[in-house]
């Protein structure tokens, strides 16, 4: 069974600080996605990484896929209160319909 | 022009009742899903349909029965509701069997069983 472990589970930081969220697995995935979920809403896709070692940037967010395609990280620079939410990583495999989700990291950015 | 919509948003009901949740997507996707998110926010797949055909059934109790009348709709019927069914249920869709399987989620239905 493929599993994705996220750390930390909870993170409370001050506005302006940097942070990194990790997503690890013992399994290889064809692609890995990051979603953000706000209270009362469904998860929204932020990015998909597909190549080992790939780095993608989305404004202050930097996503990296591990060389072996088993892990990923999300780094936020100068966090803002608007970044508050639940961040979920998810792994998918070519030809399959099943996406495996991590348990999520709850981020709270204080003004 | 909502991409994935679900109704109702909230559902409060008594144990033993039967209820349905409806989902529609206007993205032209071929695959639709039902997920359950528990109180700890863990998102777990329940069912997946591709072109109206059931392709994933993750050992969900028989009380849960999905139905896909066409590619744009996937409904979830739950019989004999139990306390443990209380959760947020999300419908999602994706564009066919691709390398990425990127999911587009609906706003969720919060089910509370009393």
XYZ file of C-alpha atoms in Angstrom:
225
model
C 0.000 0.000 0.000
C 1.361 3.378 -0.965
C 1.422 5.969 1.799
C 2.403 9.613 1.960
C 3.548 11.082 5.250
C 3.481 14.818 5.779
C 5.331 16.808 8.371
C 4.766 18.798 10.373
C 1.098 18.167 11.058
C 0.594 21.647 12.490
C 2.529 24.856 12.027
C 1.813 28.226 13.594
C 4.139 31.040 12.580
C 4.358 34.819 12.465
C 3.838 36.797 9.300
C 7.103 37.207 7.428
C 8.659 33.922 8.528
C 9.747 31.163 6.168
C 8.602 27.559 6.428
C 8.986 24.182 4.772
C 6.474 21.339 4.636
C 7.641 17.827 3.784
C 5.929 14.939 2.056
C 7.641 11.544 2.167
C 6.945 8.060 0.899
C 8.733 4.753 0.483
C 7.030 4.407 -2.905
C 7.810 6.017 -6.236
C 5.149 8.173 -7.847
C 4.812 9.300 -11.450
C 3.740 12.718 -10.257
C 3.116 14.543 -7.059
C 0.632 17.315 -6.468
C 0.174 19.926 -3.794
C -3.260 21.213 -2.860
C -4.429 23.913 -0.485
C -7.731 23.658 1.340
C -9.435 26.516 3.149
C -12.161 25.991 5.779
C -15.501 25.047 4.259
C -14.077 24.506 0.793
C -12.628 21.736 -1.305
C -8.892 21.332 -1.957
C -7.506 23.447 -4.795
C -4.596 22.273 -6.902
C -1.466 24.435 -6.542
C 1.097 22.551 -8.596
C 2.080 19.215 -10.108
C 5.693 18.033 -10.240
C 6.600 15.138 -12.496
C 10.373 14.960 -12.996
C 12.832 13.847 -10.320
C 14.642 16.895 -8.970
C 12.133 19.297 -10.512
C 11.624 22.668 -8.859
C 8.575 24.827 -9.515
C 7.837 28.283 -8.183
C 4.474 29.888 -7.628
C 5.107 33.423 -6.336
C 6.423 32.891 -2.778
C 5.868 29.128 -2.892
C 8.630 26.777 -4.070
C 7.896 23.113 -4.736
C 10.510 20.426 -5.179
C 10.218 16.801 -6.250
C 12.875 14.466 -4.891
C 15.384 12.926 -7.283
C 13.949 9.453 -6.683
C 10.368 10.739 -6.987
C 9.509 9.492 -3.504
C 9.326 12.793 -1.682
C 8.528 16.448 -2.108
C 8.763 19.708 -0.228
C 6.881 22.964 -0.190
C 8.749 26.068 0.926
C 6.957 29.336 1.627
C 8.970 32.526 1.825
C 7.761 35.453 3.926
C 4.486 33.813 4.891
C 1.346 35.929 4.975
C -1.980 35.435 6.785
C -3.524 34.589 3.410
C -1.324 31.485 3.279
C -3.257 30.007 6.202
C -4.867 26.698 5.293
C -4.468 22.949 5.040
C -1.739 21.864 2.628
C -2.106 18.406 1.144
C 0.369 16.477 -0.939
C -0.930 13.770 -3.252
C 0.772 11.128 -5.367
C -0.426 9.606 -8.608
C 0.836 6.919 -10.958
C 0.737 6.759 -14.733
C -2.230 4.793 -16.003
C -3.970 4.715 -12.649
C -7.007 6.552 -11.412
C -6.108 6.474 -7.759
C -4.510 9.479 -6.094
C -3.043 8.956 -2.637
C -3.311 11.903 -0.263
C -1.127 12.732 2.694
C -2.743 13.600 6.037
C -2.064 17.301 5.495
C -0.236 20.132 7.224
C -2.319 22.787 8.922
C -0.629 26.147 8.590
C -1.641 29.209 10.574
C 0.090 32.499 9.853
C -0.415 35.164 12.474
C -0.461 38.839 11.505
C -19.924 28.724 -14.026
C -18.915 26.479 -11.134
C -16.608 23.662 -12.267
C -17.632 20.956 -9.772
C -20.807 21.474 -7.790
C -22.361 19.431 -5.002
C -25.726 19.540 -3.297
C -26.550 19.870 -0.544
C -23.790 21.791 1.221
C -25.004 20.651 4.627
C -26.981 17.556 5.571
C -28.190 16.826 9.088
C -30.152 13.637 9.601
C -31.043 10.919 12.062
C -29.432 7.509 12.330
C -31.091 4.940 10.121
C -32.239 7.392 7.461
C -31.347 7.215 3.772
C -29.860 10.249 2.039
C -28.332 11.243 -1.298
C -25.669 13.714 -2.359
C -25.498 14.958 -5.924
C -22.464 16.039 -7.917
C -22.074 17.641 -11.321
C -18.987 18.771 -13.242
C -18.931 20.990 -16.315
C -15.223 20.535 -17.093
C -15.756 17.815 -19.683
C -13.755 15.358 -17.562
C -14.099 11.617 -17.981
C -13.410 10.554 -14.409
C -15.243 11.422 -11.222
C -14.603 10.527 -7.593
C -16.097 10.515 -4.137
C -13.815 11.211 -1.180
C -14.503 11.194 2.537
C -12.685 13.646 4.783
C -12.807 12.806 8.464
C -12.509 15.098 11.469
C -8.717 14.904 11.287
C -8.885 16.176 7.709
C -7.634 12.922 6.215
C -8.927 12.642 2.644
C -9.704 9.089 1.594
C -10.996 7.910 -1.773
C -14.253 5.967 -1.762
C -15.229 5.487 -5.389
C -14.086 6.418 -8.866
C -15.998 6.290 -12.130
C -14.488 6.568 -15.594
C -16.942 7.120 -18.442
C -19.790 5.959 -16.183
C -17.974 2.748 -15.271
C -17.004 1.970 -11.669
C -13.238 1.534 -11.509
C -12.388 2.066 -7.854
C -14.346 0.825 -4.849
C -12.256 1.187 -1.740
C -13.894 -1.360 0.589
C -16.703 1.022 1.359
C -19.742 -0.502 3.157
C -22.547 -1.668 0.883
C -24.744 1.020 2.403
C -22.939 3.447 0.112
C -24.006 3.221 -3.520
C -22.666 5.556 -6.183
C -24.496 6.114 -9.435
C -23.257 7.824 -12.579
C -26.096 8.551 -15.022
C -23.657 10.237 -17.400
C -20.045 11.437 -17.460
C -20.938 14.781 -15.924
C -22.800 13.434 -12.895
C -21.897 11.188 -9.986
C -24.345 10.806 -7.129
C -23.864 9.093 -3.789
C -26.710 7.355 -1.981
C -26.277 6.246 1.609
C -28.658 3.786 3.275
C -29.192 3.269 6.983
C -26.964 6.122 8.065
C -24.701 5.542 11.076
C -22.991 7.957 13.459
C -19.622 7.070 11.940
C -20.774 8.317 8.550
C -20.539 11.892 9.817
C -17.844 13.582 7.738
C -17.353 15.920 4.811
C -17.853 14.223 1.460
C -16.106 15.655 -1.572
C -16.824 15.014 -5.201
C -13.940 15.502 -7.643
C -13.187 15.050 -11.310
C -10.083 14.601 -13.436
C -9.268 14.437 -17.112
C -9.198 10.752 -17.994
C -6.408 8.360 -17.239
C -3.466 10.670 -17.422
C -0.034 10.748 -16.003
C -0.989 13.421 -13.521
C -4.552 12.606 -12.447
C -5.006 16.153 -11.189
C -8.179 16.495 -9.156
C -10.765 19.266 -9.253
C -12.877 19.244 -6.119
C -16.368 20.375 -5.316
C -17.097 22.475 -2.219
C -17.999 19.448 -0.105
C -21.103 18.211 1.704
C -20.932 18.201 5.489
C -22.970 15.234 6.698
C -23.961 15.095 10.348
C -25.712 11.978 11.622
C -27.476 12.398 14.971
